[in-house]
Tab-separated table of C-alpha atoms and ligand atoms in Angstrom:
chain	number	residue	atom	x	y	z
A	3	MET	CA	28.536	-28.327	1.505
A	4	PRO	CA	25.646	-26.400	1.758
A	5	GLN	CA	22.173	-27.687	0.009
A	6	ARG	CA	21.481	-25.922	-3.240
A	7	GLU	CA	17.951	-25.081	-2.824
A	8	MET	CA	15.705	-23.222	-5.438
A	9	PRO	CA	15.560	-19.404	-5.196
A	10	LEU	CA	12.422	-18.341	-3.536
A	11	PRO	CA	10.188	-16.655	-6.328
A	12	THR	CA	10.256	-13.123	-6.380
A	13	ALA	CA	7.930	-10.345	-7.790
A	14	LEU	CA	10.325	-9.913	-10.789
A	15	ASP	CA	10.075	-13.387	-11.972
A	16	PRO	CA	6.986	-15.049	-13.681
A	17	CYS	CA	6.610	-17.479	-10.872
A	18	GLY	CA	6.163	-14.881	-8.386
A	19	ARG	CA	3.457	-13.207	-10.399
A	20	THR	CA	0.182	-14.499	-12.243
A	21	PHE	CA	-0.275	-13.422	-15.906
A	22	GLY	CA	-2.084	-16.043	-17.748
A	23	PRO	CA	-4.167	-16.316	-20.923
A	24	GLU	CA	-6.593	-13.475	-19.591
A	25	GLU	CA	-3.982	-10.762	-19.127
A	26	ARG	CA	-2.664	-11.779	-22.604
A	27	GLU	CA	-6.167	-11.892	-24.151
A	28	ALA	CA	-6.817	-8.387	-22.589
A	29	VAL	CA	-3.646	-6.629	-24.082
A	30	LEU	CA	-4.771	-8.173	-27.467
A	31	ARG	CA	-8.328	-6.923	-27.157
A	32	VAL	CA	-7.046	-3.444	-26.361
A	33	LEU	CA	-4.423	-3.390	-29.279
A	34	ASP	CA	-7.258	-4.705	-31.461
A	35	SER	CA	-9.446	-1.838	-30.434
A	36	GLY	CA	-7.214	0.757	-31.788
A	37	VAL	CA	-7.861	2.679	-28.552
A	38	LEU	CA	-4.912	2.705	-26.247
A	39	CYS	CA	-5.635	6.081	-24.490
A	40	GLY	CA	-7.773	5.633	-21.245
A	41	ALA	CA	-9.789	8.934	-22.025
A	42	PHE	CA	-11.452	7.276	-25.237
A	43	GLY	CA	-11.565	3.436	-24.263
A	44	ARG	CA	-13.986	1.333	-22.342
A	45	GLU	CA	-11.385	-0.760	-20.131
A	46	THR	CA	-10.622	2.212	-17.748
A	47	ARG	CA	-14.410	2.761	-17.121
A	48	SER	CA	-14.976	-0.661	-16.589
A	49	LEU	CA	-12.070	-1.514	-14.137
A	50	GLU	CA	-13.522	1.484	-12.125
A	51	ALA	CA	-17.106	-0.013	-11.689
A	52	GLU	CA	-15.373	-3.350	-11.147
A	53	MET	CA	-13.111	-1.862	-8.466
A	54	ALA	CA	-15.763	0.219	-6.717
A	55	ALA	CA	-18.252	-2.872	-6.639
A	56	LEU	CA	-15.438	-4.906	-4.998
A	57	TYR	CA	-15.147	-2.481	-2.469
A	58	GLY	CA	-18.847	-1.616	-2.021
A	59	ARG	CA	-18.233	2.321	-2.609
A	60	ALA	CA	-19.670	4.767	-4.884
A	61	GLU	CA	-16.825	5.398	-7.246
A	62	ALA	CA	-13.530	4.445	-8.216
A	63	VAL	CA	-11.152	6.685	-10.066
A	64	SER	CA	-8.596	5.280	-12.181
A	65	CYS	CA	-5.101	7.003	-12.497
A	66	SER	CA	-1.362	6.080	-13.620
A	67	SER	CA	0.310	5.069	-9.953
A	68	GLY	CA	-0.175	4.950	-6.444
A	69	THR	CA	1.400	7.759	-5.929
A	70	ALA	CA	-1.023	9.476	-8.547
A	71	ALA	CA	-3.908	8.258	-6.622
A	72	LEU	CA	-2.749	9.964	-3.410
A	73	HIS	CA	-2.321	12.974	-5.468
A	74	LEU	CA	-5.907	12.785	-6.618
A	75	ALA	CA	-6.841	12.479	-3.072
A	76	VAL	CA	-5.020	15.206	-1.127
A	77	ALA	CA	-5.970	17.408	-4.161
A	78	ALA	CA	-9.580	16.619	-4.180
A	79	ALA	CA	-9.306	17.308	-0.126
A	80	GLY	CA	-8.410	20.775	-0.938
A	81	VAL	CA	-4.723	20.601	0.299
A	82	GLY	CA	-2.892	23.533	-0.365
A	83	PRO	CA	-0.078	26.033	0.489
A	84	GLY	CA	0.052	26.390	4.455
A	85	ASP	CA	-2.107	23.347	4.729
A	86	GLU	CA	-0.637	20.345	6.925
A	87	VAL	CA	-1.448	16.459	6.535
A	88	VAL	CA	-0.469	14.215	9.397
A	89	THR	CA	1.267	11.122	8.202
A	90	THR	CA	3.548	8.484	8.863
A	91	PRO	CA	7.397	8.168	8.344
A	92	LEU	CA	7.253	4.516	7.575
A	93	SER	CA	6.072	4.346	4.329
A	94	ASP	CA	6.830	4.759	0.524
A	95	PHE	CA	7.712	7.926	-0.712
A	96	GLY	CA	4.762	8.277	-2.766
A	97	THR	CA	2.579	8.664	0.448
A	98	VAL	CA	4.068	12.060	1.164
A	99	ALA	CA	5.072	13.314	-2.235
A	100	PRO	CA	1.698	14.476	-3.166
A	101	VAL	CA	1.408	16.805	-0.180
A	102	VAL	CA	4.843	18.185	-1.155
A	103	ALA	CA	3.890	18.520	-4.240
A	104	GLN	CA	0.544	20.529	-3.410
A	105	GLY	CA	2.679	23.012	-1.409
A	106	ALA	CA	1.522	21.505	1.756
A	107	ARG	CA	3.612	20.282	4.842
A	108	PRO	CA	3.808	16.642	5.893
A	109	VAL	CA	3.695	16.365	9.486
A	110	PHE	CA	5.069	13.004	10.872
A	111	ALA	CA	3.416	11.095	13.825
A	112	ASP	CA	5.185	8.341	15.301
A	113	VAL	CA	4.231	4.857	14.764
A	114	ARG	CA	3.564	2.062	17.215
A	115	ALA	CA	6.233	-0.417	18.150
A	116	ASP	CA	4.368	-3.835	17.388
A	117	ASP	CA	3.183	-3.064	14.011
A	118	GLY	CA	4.731	0.149	12.765
A	119	ASN	CA	1.242	1.611	11.870
A	120	LEU	CA	0.317	5.280	12.741
A	121	ASP	CA	-0.086	5.613	16.711
A	122	PRO	CA	-3.281	7.560	17.124
A	123	ASP	CA	-2.293	9.530	20.029
A	124	ALA	CA	0.730	10.664	18.173
A	125	VAL	CA	-1.808	11.485	15.273
A	126	GLU	CA	-4.002	13.686	17.692
A	127	ALA	CA	-0.889	15.402	19.264
A	128	ALA	CA	-0.054	16.465	15.690
A	129	VAL	CA	-3.089	18.031	14.924
A	130	THR	CA	-2.989	21.964	14.635
A	131	PRO	CA	-5.496	24.328	13.206
A	132	ARG	CA	-3.675	24.010	9.873
A	133	THR	CA	-4.266	20.195	9.582
A	134	LYS	CA	-6.704	19.333	6.580
A	135	ALA	CA	-6.090	15.486	6.387
A	136	VAL	CA	-4.880	12.404	7.913
A	137	ILE	CA	-2.944	9.924	5.696
A	138	ALA	CA	-3.206	6.547	7.114
A	139	VAL	CA	-0.947	3.695	5.611
A	140	HIS	CA	-2.137	-0.016	6.397
A	141	LEU	CA	1.466	-1.176	6.552
A	142	PHE	CA	2.584	-4.315	5.036
A	143	GLY	CA	-0.832	-5.540	4.922
A	144	GLY	CA	-1.869	-4.917	8.326
A	145	ALA	CA	-4.583	-2.790	9.766
A	146	ALA	CA	-4.080	0.868	11.080
A	147	ASP	CA	-6.395	1.673	14.039
A	148	THR	CA	-9.069	2.962	11.944
A	149	VAL	CA	-11.834	3.303	14.593
A	150	ARG	CA	-9.590	5.770	16.634
A	151	LEU	CA	-8.090	7.596	13.314
A	152	ARG	CA	-11.824	8.007	11.956
A	153	GLU	CA	-12.671	9.326	15.248
A	154	ILE	CA	-10.027	12.041	15.573
A	155	CYS	CA	-10.605	12.993	11.926
A	156	ASP	CA	-14.533	13.489	12.660
A	157	ARG	CA	-13.725	15.297	15.897
A	158	HIS	CA	-11.144	17.598	14.442
A	159	GLY	CA	-12.961	18.003	10.742
A	160	LEU	CA	-10.328	16.166	8.650
A	161	LEU	CA	-10.292	14.181	5.889
A	162	LEU	CA	-9.208	10.457	6.386
A	163	ILE	CA	-7.121	8.976	3.460
A	164	GLU	CA	-6.239	5.441	3.472
A	165	ASP	CA	-3.178	4.134	1.734
A	166	CYS	CA	-4.057	0.880	1.022
A	167	ALA	CA	-1.262	0.243	-1.577
A	168	GLN	CA	-0.210	-2.525	0.622
A	169	ALA	CA	-3.471	-3.772	1.693
A	170	TRP	CA	-5.446	-4.982	-1.216
A	171	LEU	CA	-8.241	-6.856	0.417
A	172	GLY	CA	-7.103	-6.600	3.887
A	173	GLU	CA	-9.455	-6.731	6.422
A	174	ASP	CA	-10.026	-4.727	9.504
A	175	PRO	CA	-9.951	-6.932	12.564
A	176	ALA	CA	-11.669	-3.544	14.311
A	177	GLY	CA	-14.787	-3.679	11.992
A	178	PRO	CA	-17.541	-6.113	11.494
A	179	PRO	CA	-16.459	-9.467	10.103
A	180	GLY	CA	-14.982	-8.930	6.402
A	181	ARG	CA	-14.979	-5.379	6.571
A	182	LEU	CA	-12.042	-4.160	3.827
A	183	LEU	CA	-9.497	-1.951	4.838
A	184	GLY	CA	-10.217	1.441	2.430
A	185	THR	CA	-13.664	1.693	3.754
A	186	ALA	CA	-13.338	3.789	6.891
A	187	GLY	CA	-11.781	6.657	5.061
A	188	ASP	CA	-13.128	9.374	3.072
A	189	ILE	CA	-10.781	8.386	0.059
A	190	ALA	CA	-8.791	4.883	-0.002
A	191	CYS	CA	-5.882	4.697	-2.581
A	192	PHE	CA	-4.397	1.529	-4.299
A	193	SER	CA	-1.505	0.866	-6.278
A	194	LEU	CA	-0.733	-1.418	-9.375
A	195	GLN	CA	2.992	-1.372	-9.388
A	196	GLN	CA	5.009	-4.420	-9.981
A	197	TYR	CA	5.622	-5.528	-6.133
A	198	LYS	CA	2.026	-4.852	-4.990
A	199	HIS	CA	-0.477	-7.751	-4.498
A	200	ILE	CA	-1.614	-7.511	-8.168
A	201	THR	CA	-0.068	-5.621	-10.636
A	202	ALA	CA	-0.372	-4.060	-14.240
A	203	GLY	CA	3.456	-2.749	-13.967
A	204	ASP	CA	2.213	0.518	-12.784
A	205	GLY	CA	-1.448	2.076	-11.901
A	206	GLY	CA	-3.206	3.402	-9.423
A	207	LEU	CA	-7.115	3.756	-8.206
A	208	ALA	CA	-8.782	5.696	-5.693
A	209	VAL	CA	-12.350	4.906	-4.259
A	210	THR	CA	-14.911	6.985	-2.280
A	211	ASP	CA	-18.602	7.402	-1.452
A	212	ASP	CA	-18.594	10.994	-2.093
A	213	ALA	CA	-19.814	12.228	-5.373
A	214	ASP	CA	-17.959	15.740	-4.922
A	215	LEU	CA	-14.490	14.145	-3.936
A	216	ALA	CA	-14.766	11.631	-6.744
A	217	ARG	CA	-15.891	14.321	-9.417
A	218	ARG	CA	-12.506	16.467	-7.959
A	219	MET	CA	-10.336	13.500	-8.364
A	220	ARG	CA	-11.497	12.727	-11.773
A	221	LEU	CA	-10.908	16.492	-12.906
A	222	PHE	CA	-7.228	16.597	-11.101
A	223	MET	CA	-6.599	13.168	-13.140
A	224	ASP	CA	-7.463	14.827	-16.658
A	225	LYS	CA	-6.285	18.275	-16.674
A	226	GLY	CA	-9.267	19.632	-14.721
A	227	TRP	CA	-11.397	18.784	-17.894
A	228	ASP	CA	-14.774	17.396	-17.960
A	229	ARG	CA	-15.110	15.849	-21.155
A	230	SER	CA	-18.673	15.902	-21.234
A	231	GLU	CA	-18.550	19.741	-21.636
A	232	GLY	CA	-16.477	20.702	-24.320
A	233	ARG	CA	-12.687	21.921	-23.541
A	234	ILE	CA	-13.064	23.876	-20.360
A	235	HIS	CA	-10.557	23.396	-17.546
A	236	ARG	CA	-12.711	23.381	-14.452
A	237	THR	CA	-9.899	23.030	-11.849
A	238	MET	CA	-6.249	22.385	-11.866
A	239	GLY	CA	-5.242	18.798	-12.989
A	240	LEU	CA	-2.308	17.174	-14.434
A	241	ASN	CA	-2.741	13.911	-16.806
A	242	TYR	CA	-2.471	11.373	-14.477
A	243	ARG	CA	-4.704	8.715	-16.749
A	244	MET	CA	-4.365	5.259	-16.868
A	245	THR	CA	-4.032	3.525	-20.279
A	246	GLU	CA	-6.231	1.175	-21.706
A	247	LEU	CA	-3.438	-1.457	-21.904
A	248	VAL	CA	-3.008	-1.298	-18.056
A	249	ALA	CA	-6.733	-0.989	-17.129
A	250	ALA	CA	-7.252	-4.313	-19.309
A	251	VAL	CA	-4.629	-6.190	-17.636
A	252	ALA	CA	-5.707	-4.625	-14.277
A	253	ARG	CA	-9.049	-5.864	-14.792
A	254	ALA	CA	-7.763	-9.409	-15.405
A	255	GLN	CA	-5.716	-9.200	-12.216
A	256	LEU	CA	-8.419	-7.897	-10.162
A	257	ALA	CA	-10.634	-10.811	-11.041
A	258	ARG	CA	-7.900	-12.828	-9.584
A	259	LEU	CA	-7.314	-10.952	-6.442
A	260	PRO	CA	-9.395	-13.139	-4.074
A	261	GLY	CA	-7.534	-16.246	-5.257
A	262	LEU	CA	-4.037	-14.849	-5.036
A	263	LEU	CA	-4.757	-13.253	-1.391
A	264	THR	CA	-5.893	-16.942	-0.384
A	265	ARG	CA	-2.607	-18.230	-1.627
A	266	ARG	CA	-0.629	-15.431	0.231
A	267	ARG	CA	-2.831	-15.894	3.464
A	268	THR	CA	-2.167	-19.762	3.297
A	269	SER	CA	1.563	-19.670	3.092
A	270	ALA	CA	2.489	-16.459	4.836
A	271	GLY	CA	-0.317	-17.528	7.675
A	272	ARG	CA	1.795	-20.695	8.029
A	273	LEU	CA	4.960	-18.851	8.592
A	274	ALA	CA	3.019	-16.416	10.902
A	275	GLY	CA	1.899	-19.522	12.911
A	276	ALA	CA	5.331	-21.098	12.959
A	277	VAL	CA	6.919	-18.190	14.624
A	278	ALA	CA	3.906	-17.028	16.805
A	279	GLU	CA	3.975	-17.004	20.738
A	280	GLY	CA	7.673	-17.341	20.809
A	281	ALA	CA	8.068	-20.460	18.992
A	282	VAL	CA	11.337	-18.976	17.436
A	283	PRO	CA	13.543	-17.496	20.021
A	284	GLY	CA	13.925	-13.719	19.484
A	285	VAL	CA	11.547	-13.345	16.661
A	286	ARG	CA	7.925	-12.007	16.752
A	287	LEU	CA	5.708	-11.241	14.181
A	288	ALA	CA	5.137	-7.458	13.604
A	289	THR	CA	1.449	-7.271	13.908
A	290	ALA	CA	-0.546	-5.563	16.479
A	291	SER	CA	-0.053	-7.321	19.579
A	292	GLY	CA	2.424	-9.702	17.923
A	293	THR	CA	-0.663	-12.151	17.074
A	294	PRO	CA	-1.619	-13.048	13.323
A	295	TYR	CA	-5.067	-12.698	12.184
A	296	GLU	CA	-6.896	-14.037	9.347
A	297	GLY	CA	-7.689	-10.719	7.336
A	298	HIS	CA	-3.940	-9.579	7.055
A	299	ALA	CA	-3.145	-9.030	3.650
A	300	TRP	CA	0.275	-10.205	3.890
A	301	TRP	CA	2.172	-7.985	1.318
A	302	VAL	CA	5.292	-9.008	3.109
A	303	VAL	CA	5.688	-10.902	6.455
A	304	PRO	CA	6.914	-8.474	8.856
A	305	LEU	CA	9.020	-9.612	11.939
A	306	LEU	CA	10.537	-8.061	14.987
A	307	VAL	CA	14.062	-9.076	15.878
A	308	ASP	CA	16.729	-7.902	18.145
A	309	ASP	CA	19.356	-7.164	15.576
A	310	ASN	CA	17.615	-6.837	12.122
A	311	ALA	CA	21.025	-6.318	10.059
A	312	ARG	CA	22.278	-9.134	11.745
A	313	ALA	CA	19.209	-11.410	11.067
A	314	ALA	CA	19.009	-10.284	7.624
A	315	LYS	CA	22.880	-11.347	6.809
A	316	ALA	CA	22.328	-14.747	8.518
A	317	LEU	CA	19.058	-15.485	6.527
A	318	ASP	CA	20.834	-14.338	3.447
A	319	ALA	CA	23.166	-16.910	3.922
A	320	LEU	CA	20.349	-19.545	3.893
A	321	GLY	CA	18.719	-18.104	0.735
A	322	VAL	CA	16.095	-16.318	2.446
A	323	PRO	CA	16.013	-12.553	1.204
A	324	ALA	CA	15.048	-10.281	3.854
A	325	LEU	CA	15.329	-6.441	4.434
A	326	PRO	CA	16.250	-4.947	7.788
A	327	GLY	CA	14.215	-2.449	8.449
A	328	TYR	CA	12.116	-1.998	5.256
A	329	LEU	CA	13.458	1.289	4.601
A	330	GLU	CA	17.018	2.767	5.178
A	331	ARG	CA	15.854	5.837	7.012
A	332	PRO	CA	12.370	7.211	7.781
A	333	LEU	CA	10.519	9.539	4.910
A	334	TYR	CA	11.494	12.524	6.823
A	335	ALA	CA	15.209	12.086	6.795
A	336	ASN	CA	15.365	11.872	2.845
A	337	PRO	CA	17.112	14.777	1.287
A	338	ALA	CA	13.855	15.680	-0.454
A	339	LEU	CA	12.343	16.628	2.752
A	340	ALA	CA	14.645	18.667	4.256
A	341	GLY	CA	14.198	20.418	7.885
A	342	HIS	CA	13.276	17.202	10.364
A	343	PRO	CA	15.463	16.454	13.065
A	344	PRO	CA	16.676	12.989	13.976
A	345	GLY	CA	14.768	11.494	16.731
A	346	LEU	CA	11.518	13.080	15.603
A	347	CYS	CA	9.780	9.645	15.719
A	348	PRO	CA	11.822	7.520	17.821
A	349	ARG	CA	9.661	4.400	17.321
A	350	ALA	CA	9.827	4.453	13.766
A	351	GLU	CA	13.508	5.087	13.842
A	352	ARG	CA	14.177	1.939	16.101
A	353	LEU	CA	12.235	0.001	13.871
A	354	ILE	CA	14.345	0.939	10.996
A	355	ASP	CA	17.633	1.009	12.612
A	356	ARG	CA	17.040	-2.136	15.002
A	357	THR	CA	14.039	-4.521	15.148
A	358	LEU	CA	12.066	-4.321	11.747
A	359	LEU	CA	12.943	-7.268	9.541
A	360	VAL	CA	10.769	-7.619	6.345
A	361	LEU	CA	10.338	-10.911	4.252
A	362	PRO	CA	9.198	-10.083	0.944
A	363	TRP	CA	6.444	-12.076	0.021
A	364	ASN	CA	4.086	-13.214	-3.109
A	365	GLU	CA	1.829	-15.553	-4.255
A	366	GLY	CA	4.466	-17.748	-5.553
A	367	TYR	CA	5.365	-19.053	-2.103
A	368	THR	CA	4.276	-22.138	-1.139
A	369	THR	CA	3.538	-23.618	2.213
A	370	ALA	CA	6.906	-25.657	1.896
A	371	ASP	CA	8.464	-22.313	1.053
A	372	ALA	CA	7.164	-20.866	4.446
A	373	ASP	CA	8.480	-24.300	6.225
A	374	ARG	CA	11.787	-23.732	4.708
A	375	VAL	CA	11.884	-20.055	5.721
A	376	ALA	CA	10.682	-20.893	9.234
A	377	GLY	CA	13.598	-23.354	9.459
A	378	ALA	CA	15.988	-20.529	8.271
A	379	LEU	CA	14.601	-18.601	11.108
A	380	ARG	CA	15.181	-20.981	13.546
A	381	LYS	CA	18.522	-21.683	12.392
A	382	ALA	CA	19.509	-17.884	12.311
A	383	ALA	CA	18.134	-17.115	15.718
A	384	THR	CA	20.786	-19.664	17.049
A	385	ALA	CA	23.555	-18.974	14.761
B	8	LIG	C1	3.981	1.693	-3.371
B	8	LIG	C2	3.160	2.338	-2.275
B	8	LIG	C3	3.099	3.600	-2.729
B	8	LIG	C4	3.083	4.450	-4.349
B	8	LIG	O1	2.610	3.486	-5.084
B	8	LIG	P1	3.156	3.807	-6.490
B	8	LIG	O2	1.922	2.893	-7.271
B	8	LIG	O3	4.355	2.949	-6.591
B	8	LIG	O4	3.263	5.164	-6.730
B	8	LIG	C5	2.163	4.384	-2.069
B	8	LIG	N1	2.272	4.082	-0.615
B	8	LIG	C6	2.460	2.964	-0.121
B	8	LIG	C7	2.381	2.214	1.179
B	8	LIG	C8	2.990	1.897	-1.252
B	8	LIG	O5	3.563	0.824	-0.835
């Protein structure tokens, strides 16, 4: 008889998320105030101030999702019909949907084979006179090459938008010690969706140092309406407002973030150590050059294997959830984005079809869980 073990915590279990008296008090505080809409309450403004302070940026703009935050960013960047935005095919659909919503064209650049982050050479090759911006995703919590991407954007006069939805408080190994991912771009976008490092169900934040970009994002978030000057719609805008309930919970979560990240780094770092440098045959960490680094945000633990479908099946039989490929197909192969031939980004396609294996992770994983996952990987490798 196989041993029955406790299932690992997921982001849909109370034990895989961290909600306590602070979140409870936050919800009741808002209800008792009578004001639930972010346009009139104090929670959204406070959350923005706290987020800006945490990231050391001049401004943070709250909104209803990570996708909305990216829409604020591309709209503020002036992306419109005829424009192109270079980005990755290996990400959530929320990375590209805003580009399409603006009537612009996402141009997909291939990724690096070792960690699935954008290949700067491919980004440079994809730039045309129509390119307005680059959206770089810090995939799985590991750093994209901010130095080279920043340099390419500066040389071509492009805006750099960082998609930090999976990289809350991740650090940039290329920067000075402790430099956060989300501080190299003109704008950085974050998500508070259920599965992210911290959550309020849904929600988004965009940070920037540029007052003009911040103003345009704020207008786009609230129907182009600057409420300090009467009912005038200065720009096109949607209703992407964050509610007070979400903001209040997000503030409690933001306060927990450093502690939650330490827990992830402790457990995921232990697994990373156990699989690093060929310790498990046929398994490699999907990080830059296959090495763990301390600043990784470990949204998940990404691995490289020979046959991701087979490995996922073997792990599943051992009670360890694993996603082969992360996505079923690259973003450009979705029906919503017609017109891209297969083979457009061969490295991304190979990762999805063959080599990438993603282990879901959350703050509920203990070091004992990490050891159990490492044991399952060793067993699966020899199965
Ligand atoms: C989750 C995610 C998004 C979208 O965020 P939502 O809050 O779900 O809209 C965008 N980009 C990446 C990389 C994500 O992981």
